C-alpha atoms as a printed R data frame, in Angstrom:
    type eleno elety resid chain resno       x       y       z
1   ATOM     1    CA   MET     A     1  13.436   8.148 -16.028
2   ATOM     2    CA   THR     A     2  14.458   6.173 -12.964
3   ATOM     3    CA   ASP     A     3  17.966   6.227 -11.555
4   ATOM     4    CA   THR     A     4  19.347   2.665 -11.775
5   ATOM     5    CA   SER     A     5  22.920   3.522 -10.814
6   ATOM     6    CA   GLY     A     6  22.512   2.105  -7.327
7   ATOM     7    CA   SER     A     7  21.214   5.219  -5.592
8   ATOM     8    CA   PHE     A     8  17.922   4.871  -3.745
9   ATOM     9    CA   VAL     A     9  17.008   8.463  -4.672
10  ATOM    10    CA   HIS     A    10  14.751   8.963  -7.671
11  ATOM    11    CA   ALA     A    11  16.420  11.457  -9.989
12  ATOM    12    CA   GLY     A    12  13.449  12.538 -12.062
13  ATOM    13    CA   PRO     A    13  12.915  16.035 -13.513
14  ATOM    14    CA   ARG     A    14  11.011  18.695 -11.623
15  ATOM    15    CA   ILE     A    15   8.052  20.706 -12.853
16  ATOM    16    CA   ALA     A    16   7.661  24.057 -11.103
17  ATOM    17    CA   GLY     A    17   4.338  25.267  -9.783
18  ATOM    18    CA   THR     A    18   1.171  23.376  -8.847
19  ATOM    19    CA   GLY     A    19   2.822  22.464  -5.559
20  ATOM    20    CA   ILE     A    20   1.523  22.529  -1.994
21  ATOM    21    CA   SER     A    21   2.519  26.171  -1.571
22  ATOM    22    CA   ASP     A    22   0.281  27.278  -4.423
23  ATOM    23    CA   ALA     A    23  -2.929  28.991  -3.395
24  ATOM    24    CA   GLY     A    24  -4.778  26.998  -6.030
25  ATOM    25    CA   ILE     A    25  -4.577  23.577  -4.373
26  ATOM    26    CA   SER     A    26  -8.031  22.012  -4.465
27  ATOM    27    CA   ASP     A    27 -10.061  20.984  -1.438
28  ATOM    28    CA   ALA     A    28 -10.171  17.472  -2.886
29  ATOM    29    CA   GLU     A    29  -6.385  17.248  -3.037
30  ATOM    30    CA   TRP     A    30  -6.046  18.524   0.515
31  ATOM    31    CA   ARG     A    31  -8.506  15.891   1.778
32  ATOM    32    CA   ALA     A    32  -6.526  13.271  -0.122
33  ATOM    33    CA   ARG     A    33  -3.314  14.498   1.491
34  ATOM    34    CA   VAL     A    34  -4.834  14.289   4.971
35  ATOM    35    CA   ASP     A    35  -6.077  10.740   4.380
36  ATOM    36    CA   LEU     A    36  -2.726   9.620   3.022
37  ATOM    37    CA   ALA     A    37  -0.787  11.205   5.877
38  ATOM    38    CA   ALA     A    38  -3.143   9.426   8.277
39  ATOM    39    CA   ALA     A    39  -2.334   6.099   6.635
40  ATOM    40    CA   TYR     A    40   1.386   6.684   7.158
41  ATOM    41    CA   ARG     A    41   0.830   7.412  10.855
42  ATOM    42    CA   LEU     A    42  -1.384   4.333  11.288
43  ATOM    43    CA   VAL     A    43   1.229   2.147   9.609
44  ATOM    44    CA   ALA     A    44   3.871   3.556  11.968
45  ATOM    45    CA   GLU     A    45   1.632   2.852  14.970
46  ATOM    46    CA   ARG     A    46   1.375  -0.788  13.970
47  ATOM    47    CA   GLY     A    47   5.121  -1.158  13.488
48  ATOM    48    CA   TRP     A    48   4.733  -1.957   9.792
49  ATOM    49    CA   ASP     A    49   7.172   0.756   8.728
50  ATOM    50    CA   ASP     A    50  10.776  -0.038   7.802
51  ATOM    51    CA   LEU     A    51  12.872   2.968   8.841
52  ATOM    52    CA   ILE     A    52  12.505   5.392   5.886
53  ATOM    53    CA   TYR     A    53  11.658   2.688   3.343
54  ATOM    54    CA   THR     A    54   8.420   1.380   1.801
55  ATOM    55    CA   HIS     A    55   5.647   3.571   0.513
56  ATOM    56    CA   ILE     A    56   1.953   4.407   0.287
57  ATOM    57    CA   SER     A    57   0.743   6.436  -2.670
58  ATOM    58    CA   LEU     A    58  -2.543   8.048  -3.637
59  ATOM    59    CA   ALA     A    59  -3.777   9.369  -6.971
60  ATOM    60    CA   VAL     A    60  -4.341  13.134  -6.982
61  ATOM    61    CA   PRO     A    61  -8.047  13.904  -7.495
62  ATOM    62    CA   GLY     A    62  -8.693  15.673 -10.773
63  ATOM    63    CA   GLU     A    63  -5.071  15.316 -11.979
64  ATOM    64    CA   PRO     A    64  -4.787  12.148 -14.090
65  ATOM    65    CA   GLY     A    65  -1.367  10.526 -14.052
66  ATOM    66    CA   ARG     A    66  -0.243  12.191 -10.812
67  ATOM    67    CA   PHE     A    67   0.025  10.729  -7.337
68  ATOM    68    CA   LEU     A    68   1.230  11.623  -3.853
69  ATOM    69    CA   ILE     A    69   3.982   9.710  -2.049
70  ATOM    70    CA   ASN     A    70   6.156  10.062   1.054
71  ATOM    71    CA   PRO     A    71   9.269  12.242   1.118
72  ATOM    72    CA   PHE     A    72  12.336   9.979   1.073
73  ATOM    73    CA   GLY     A    73  14.336  10.460   4.262
74  ATOM    74    CA   LEU     A    74  11.427  10.983   6.643
75  ATOM    75    CA   THR     A    75  10.097   8.297   8.946
76  ATOM    76    CA   PHE     A    76   6.402   7.504   8.658
77  ATOM    77    CA   ASP     A    77   5.581   9.325  11.897
78  ATOM    78    CA   GLU     A    78   7.030  12.506  10.364
79  ATOM    79    CA   VAL     A    79   4.770  12.464   7.312
80  ATOM    80    CA   THR     A    80   2.160  15.233   7.166
81  ATOM    81    CA   ALA     A    81  -0.396  16.347   4.622
82  ATOM    82    CA   SER     A    82   1.809  19.236   3.508
83  ATOM    83    CA   ASN     A    83   5.132  17.417   3.098
84  ATOM    84    CA   LEU     A    84   3.835  14.658   0.808
85  ATOM    85    CA   VAL     A    85   5.451  14.827  -2.632
86  ATOM    86    CA   LYS     A    86   3.431  15.033  -5.858
87  ATOM    87    CA   ILE     A    87   4.892  13.052  -8.764
88  ATOM    88    CA   ASP     A    88   3.615  11.885 -12.127
89  ATOM    89    CA   ILE     A    89   3.735   8.430 -13.687
90  ATOM    90    CA   HIS     A    90   6.616   9.566 -15.920
91  ATOM    91    CA   GLY     A    91   8.755  10.399 -12.896
92  ATOM    92    CA   ALA     A    92   8.530  14.183 -12.802
93  ATOM    93    CA   ILE     A    93   8.254  15.721  -9.320
94  ATOM    94    CA   ILE     A    94   5.541  18.380  -9.358
95  ATOM    95    CA   GLY     A    95   5.936  21.623  -7.414
96  ATOM    96    CA   ASP     A    96   8.544  23.064  -5.102
97  ATOM    97    CA   SER     A    97   8.962  20.262  -2.570
98  ATOM    98    CA   PRO     A    98  12.518  20.162  -1.156
99  ATOM    99    CA   HIS     A    99  12.236  16.403  -0.733
100 ATOM   100    CA   PRO     A   100  13.249  13.602  -3.097
101 ATOM   101    CA   VAL     A   101  11.357  10.323  -3.413
102 ATOM   102    CA   ASN     A   102  12.585   6.745  -3.232
103 ATOM   103    CA   ALA     A   103  13.512   5.202  -6.591
104 ATOM   104    CA   THR     A   104  11.901   1.819  -5.979
105 ATOM   105    CA   GLY     A   105   8.833   3.597  -4.638
106 ATOM   106    CA   PHE     A   106   8.397   5.433  -7.908
107 ATOM   107    CA   VAL     A   107   8.949   2.291 -10.003
108 ATOM   108    CA   ILE     A   108   6.461   0.106  -8.129
109 ATOM   109    CA   HIS     A   109   3.793   2.698  -7.470
110 ATOM   110    CA   GLY     A   110   4.082   4.428 -10.824
111 ATOM   111    CA   ALA     A   111   3.637   1.088 -12.587
112 ATOM   112    CA   VAL     A   112   0.500   0.149 -10.653
113 ATOM   113    CA   HIS     A   113  -1.091   3.596 -10.915
114 ATOM   114    CA   ALA     A   114  -0.450   3.644 -14.667
115 ATOM   115    CA   ALA     A   115  -1.961   0.191 -15.187
116 ATOM   116    CA   ARG     A   116  -4.922   0.223 -12.800
117 ATOM   117    CA   GLU     A   117  -7.358   3.123 -12.744
118 ATOM   118    CA   ASP     A   118  -9.140   1.519  -9.779
119 ATOM   119    CA   ALA     A   119  -5.898   1.436  -7.777
120 ATOM   120    CA   ARG     A   120  -6.293   4.931  -6.380
121 ATOM   121    CA   CYS     A   121  -4.224   4.019  -3.316
122 ATOM   122    CA   VAL     A   122  -1.250   1.644  -3.470
123 ATOM   123    CA   MET     A   123   0.357   0.419  -0.243
124 ATOM   124    CA   HIS     A   124   3.669  -1.451  -0.377
125 ATOM   125    CA   LEU     A   125   5.174  -2.551   2.932
126 ATOM   126    CA   HIS     A   126   7.889  -4.764   4.396
127 ATOM   127    CA   ASN     A   127   5.691  -5.855   7.310
128 ATOM   128    CA   GLU     A   128   7.430  -8.802   8.930
129 ATOM   129    CA   ALA     A   129   4.530 -11.253   8.932
130 ATOM   130    CA   ALA     A   130   3.858 -10.721   5.229
131 ATOM   131    CA   VAL     A   131   7.548 -10.993   4.332
132 ATOM   132    CA   SER     A   132   7.733 -14.229   6.336
133 ATOM   133    CA   VAL     A   133   4.730 -15.762   4.557
134 ATOM   134    CA   SER     A   134   6.127 -14.609   1.207
135 ATOM   135    CA   MET     A   135   9.143 -16.846   1.928
136 ATOM   136    CA   LEU     A   136   6.955 -19.951   2.219
137 ATOM   137    CA   LYS     A   137   6.588 -22.058  -0.916
138 ATOM   138    CA   ASP     A   138   2.800 -22.337  -0.478
139 ATOM   139    CA   GLY     A   139   2.353 -18.697   0.520
140 ATOM   140    CA   LEU     A   140  -0.808 -17.644   2.319
141 ATOM   141    CA   LEU     A   141  -2.972 -20.647   3.174
142 ATOM   142    CA   PRO     A   142  -6.797 -20.537   3.516
143 ATOM   143    CA   LEU     A   143  -6.712 -21.228   7.234
144 ATOM   144    CA   SER     A   144  -8.347 -18.209   8.876
145 ATOM   145    CA   GLN     A   145 -11.386 -16.126   8.017
146 ATOM   146    CA   HIS     A   146  -9.012 -13.222   7.476
147 ATOM   147    CA   ALA     A   147  -7.065 -15.250   4.896
148 ATOM   148    CA   LEU     A   148 -10.269 -16.213   3.093
149 ATOM   149    CA   ARG     A   149 -10.823 -12.563   2.148
150 ATOM   150    CA   PHE     A   150  -7.899 -13.107  -0.243
151 ATOM   151    CA   TYR     A   151  -8.843 -16.610  -1.399
152 ATOM   152    CA   ARG     A   152  -9.353 -15.488  -5.017
153 ATOM   153    CA   ASP     A   153  -7.759 -12.079  -4.641
154 ATOM   154    CA   LEU     A   154  -4.041 -12.608  -3.939
155 ATOM   155    CA   ALA     A   155  -1.221 -12.515  -6.482
156 ATOM   156    CA   TYR     A   156   2.468 -13.383  -6.184
157 ATOM   157    CA   HIS     A   157   5.556 -11.817  -7.745
158 ATOM   158    CA   ARG     A   158   8.953 -13.508  -7.773
159 ATOM   159    CA   TYR     A   159  11.911 -11.670  -6.280
160 ATOM   160    CA   GLU     A   160  14.192  -9.950  -8.811
161 ATOM   161    CA   GLY     A   161  16.340  -7.826  -6.498
162 ATOM   162    CA   LEU     A   162  15.590  -4.143  -5.944
163 ATOM   163    CA   ALA     A   163  12.663  -3.065  -8.123
164 ATOM   164    CA   LEU     A   164  14.450  -0.540 -10.321
165 ATOM   165    CA   THR     A   165  13.979  -1.741 -13.893
166 ATOM   166    CA   GLU     A   166  11.396  -0.982 -16.534
167 ATOM   167    CA   SER     A   167  11.149  -4.673 -17.434
168 ATOM   168    CA   GLU     A   168  10.209  -5.667 -13.901
169 ATOM   169    CA   LYS     A   169   7.381  -3.119 -13.937
170 ATOM   170    CA   VAL     A   170   5.773  -5.054 -16.778
171 ATOM   171    CA   ARG     A   171   6.037  -8.374 -14.957
172 ATOM   172    CA   LEU     A   172   4.854  -6.965 -11.640
173 ATOM   173    CA   VAL     A   173   1.736  -5.417 -13.183
174 ATOM   174    CA   ALA     A   174   1.014  -8.594 -15.156
175 ATOM   175    CA   ASN     A   175   1.299 -10.727 -12.016
176 ATOM   176    CA   LEU     A   176  -0.950  -8.399 -10.048
177 ATOM   177    CA   GLY     A   177  -3.625  -8.444 -12.739
178 ATOM   178    CA   THR     A   178  -6.961  -7.279 -11.336
179 ATOM   179    CA   ARG     A   179  -6.339  -8.529  -7.798
180 ATOM   180    CA   ARG     A   180  -6.380  -6.279  -4.755
181 ATOM   181    CA   ALA     A   181  -3.390  -7.822  -2.976
182 ATOM   182    CA   MET     A   182  -0.018  -9.344  -3.749
183 ATOM   183    CA   LEU     A   183   2.849 -10.937  -1.863
184 ATOM   184    CA   LEU     A   184   6.249 -10.153  -3.350
185 ATOM   185    CA   HIS     A   185   8.365 -13.236  -2.634
186 ATOM   186    CA   ASN     A   186  11.214 -12.584  -0.160
187 ATOM   187    CA   HIS     A   187  10.294  -8.903  -0.178
188 ATOM   188    CA   GLY     A   188   6.957  -7.697   1.141
189 ATOM   189    CA   SER     A   189   3.300  -6.979   0.555
190 ATOM   190    CA   LEU     A   190   1.272  -4.800  -1.762
191 ATOM   191    CA   VAL     A   191  -2.413  -3.884  -1.689
192 ATOM   192    CA   THR     A   192  -4.508  -1.573  -3.829
193 ATOM   193    CA   GLY     A   193  -7.613   0.324  -2.808
194 ATOM   194    CA   ARG     A   194 -10.200   2.551  -4.391
195 ATOM   195    CA   THR     A   195  -9.692   4.695  -1.293
196 ATOM   196    CA   VAL     A   196  -7.006   5.057   1.372
197 ATOM   197    CA   ALA     A   197  -9.427   3.464   3.824
198 ATOM   198    CA   GLU     A   198  -9.836   0.400   1.638
199 ATOM   199    CA   ALA     A   199  -6.103  -0.058   1.111
200 ATOM   200    CA   PHE     A   200  -5.366   0.296   4.824
201 ATOM   201    CA   CYS     A   201  -8.093  -2.099   5.935
202 ATOM   202    CA   LEU     A   202  -7.070  -4.685   3.352
203 ATOM   203    CA   MET     A   203  -3.465  -4.473   4.543
204 ATOM   204    CA   ASP     A   204  -4.647  -4.812   8.135
205 ATOM   205    CA   MET     A   205  -6.543  -7.973   7.206
206 ATOM   206    CA   LEU     A   206  -3.649  -9.393   5.182
207 ATOM   207    CA   ASP     A   207  -1.148  -8.749   7.957
208 ATOM   208    CA   LYS     A   208  -3.410 -10.430  10.519
209 ATOM   209    CA   ALA     A   209  -3.939 -13.417   8.219
210 ATOM   210    CA   CYS     A   210  -0.172 -13.819   7.873
211 ATOM   211    CA   ARG     A   211   0.427 -13.516  11.617
212 ATOM   212    CA   MET     A   212  -2.315 -16.036  12.387
213 ATOM   213    CA   GLN     A   213  -0.872 -18.537   9.907
214 ATOM   214    CA   LEU     A   214   2.643 -18.185  11.284
215 ATOM   215    CA   ALA     A   215   1.394 -18.640  14.857
216 ATOM   216    CA   ALA     A   216  -0.581 -21.749  13.933
217 ATOM   217    CA   GLN     A   217   2.309 -23.257  11.985
218 ATOM   218    CA   ALA     A   218   4.683 -22.552  14.870
219 ATOM   219    CA   ALA     A   219   2.516 -24.704  17.161
220 ATOM   220    CA   GLY     A   220   3.560 -27.748  15.140
221 ATOM   221    CA   ALA     A   221   0.141 -29.402  15.388
222 ATOM   222    CA   GLU     A   222  -2.043 -30.569  12.524
223 ATOM   223    CA   LEU     A   223  -3.954 -27.675  10.973
224 ATOM   224    CA   VAL     A   224  -7.679 -27.582  10.199
225 ATOM   225    CA   SER     A   225  -8.376 -26.388   6.656
226 ATOM   226    CA   PRO     A   226 -11.837 -25.405   5.368
227 ATOM   227    CA   SER     A   227 -13.000 -27.183   2.223
228 ATOM   228    CA   PRO     A   228 -12.501 -25.427  -1.133
229 ATOM   229    CA   GLU     A   229 -16.287 -25.019  -1.377
230 ATOM   230    CA   LEU     A   230 -16.420 -23.303   1.992
231 ATOM   231    CA   CYS     A   231 -13.441 -21.122   1.104
232 ATOM   232    CA   ASP     A   232 -15.220 -19.973  -2.056
233 ATOM   233    CA   LYS     A   233 -18.443 -19.303  -0.164
234 ATOM   234    CA   THR     A   234 -16.695 -17.246   2.512
235 ATOM   235    CA   TYR     A   235 -14.714 -15.259  -0.053
236 ATOM   236    CA   ARG     A   236 -17.932 -14.367  -1.880
237 ATOM   237    CA   GLN     A   237 -19.557 -13.332   1.406
238 ATOM   238    CA   LEU     A   238 -16.627 -11.128   2.374
239 ATOM   239    CA   THR     A   239 -16.516  -9.392  -1.013
240 ATOM   240    CA   ALA     A   240 -20.238  -9.138  -1.772
241 ATOM   241    CA   ASP     A   241 -20.530  -5.422  -0.988
242 ATOM   242    CA   PRO     A   242 -19.592  -3.424  -4.118
243 ATOM   243    CA   GLU     A   243 -18.651  -0.354  -2.062
244 ATOM   244    CA   PRO     A   244 -15.014   0.208  -1.034
245 ATOM   245    CA   GLU     A   245 -14.049  -1.591   2.146
246 ATOM   246    CA   GLY     A   246 -13.090   0.366   5.244
247 ATOM   247    CA   GLU     A   247 -15.715   3.111   5.052
248 ATOM   248    CA   LEU     A   248 -16.979   2.437   8.571
249 ATOM   249    CA   GLU     A   249 -13.560   1.806  10.103
250 ATOM   250    CA   TRP     A   250 -11.775   4.845   8.680
251 ATOM   251    CA   PRO     A   251 -13.562   7.635  10.627
252 ATOM   252    CA   ALA     A   252 -12.920   5.733  13.858
253 ATOM   253    CA   LEU     A   253  -9.235   5.380  13.007
254 ATOM   254    CA   LEU     A   254  -9.005   9.098  12.203
255 ATOM   255    CA   ARG     A   255 -10.621   9.985  15.526
256 ATOM   256    CA   ARG     A   256  -7.967   7.965  17.322
257 ATOM   257    CA   LEU     A   257  -5.210   9.718  15.372
258 ATOM   258    CA   ASP     A   258  -6.761  13.090  16.200
259 ATOM   259    CA   ARG     A   259  -6.379  12.228  19.885
260 ATOM   260    CA   ARG     A   260  -2.824  10.925  19.612
261 ATOM   261    CA   CYS     A   261  -1.039  12.916  16.871
262 ATOM   262    CA   PRO     A   262  -3.238  15.565  15.233
263 ATOM   263    CA   ASP     A   263  -0.203  17.116  13.497
264 ATOM   264    CA   TYR     A   264  -0.597  14.630  10.608
265 ATOM   265    CA   LYS     A   265  -3.181  17.074   9.207
266 ATOM   266    CA   SER     A   266  -0.733  19.987   9.079
């Protein structure tokens, strides 16, 4: 049950045990926690965070219907593997975490995790370039190679105010469909990944595509648009590999984090 009284704090029930302090936490869950904490730090590095708001979630390996999400009240550069909160798609917080979670975070992420088994990682941000493009009537245009990655893979969801209602969950999931990315009009961005690496790299590409479009439009000159046939061809080329995207980039990004802020793994 989600609190719709106006509070940003999710007021779900708590289920004792199976928390981070338990000796029985699996190696797979710990690796998932480290990857997710890394994503929060990388988002903070890029300035995509929004104070204590927005969220990245990750399905818990071997625990269907449960996912990890950030503690509400911490900035992204404070997130670590051990302080991530485990919650289920019904809204119950699992374990003995002292932290609450954000209500809209549970609604959006719980809805996508429940509907899409392939959406292991869900990243929802208020990154400024994506919010700006979401305000444009025509949305993301097929102008850059980065944008063409989303040529047939980008959904849109109309703004309905704060995402706190059960009815909006249905519409949001329906609008997303099977696509990997979505712009929420007047609100932000959302990407899904089979891995944390894939979700992060897709968001990186989407954010760059939005920034490139805004820069080109700001120049005020006539824009060069590839033909629809070329857009289709490029999209197929960029998505031809069936393996999750980001597998080569992710170890390099983790090495950089290890040099700069290794405490994310704690």
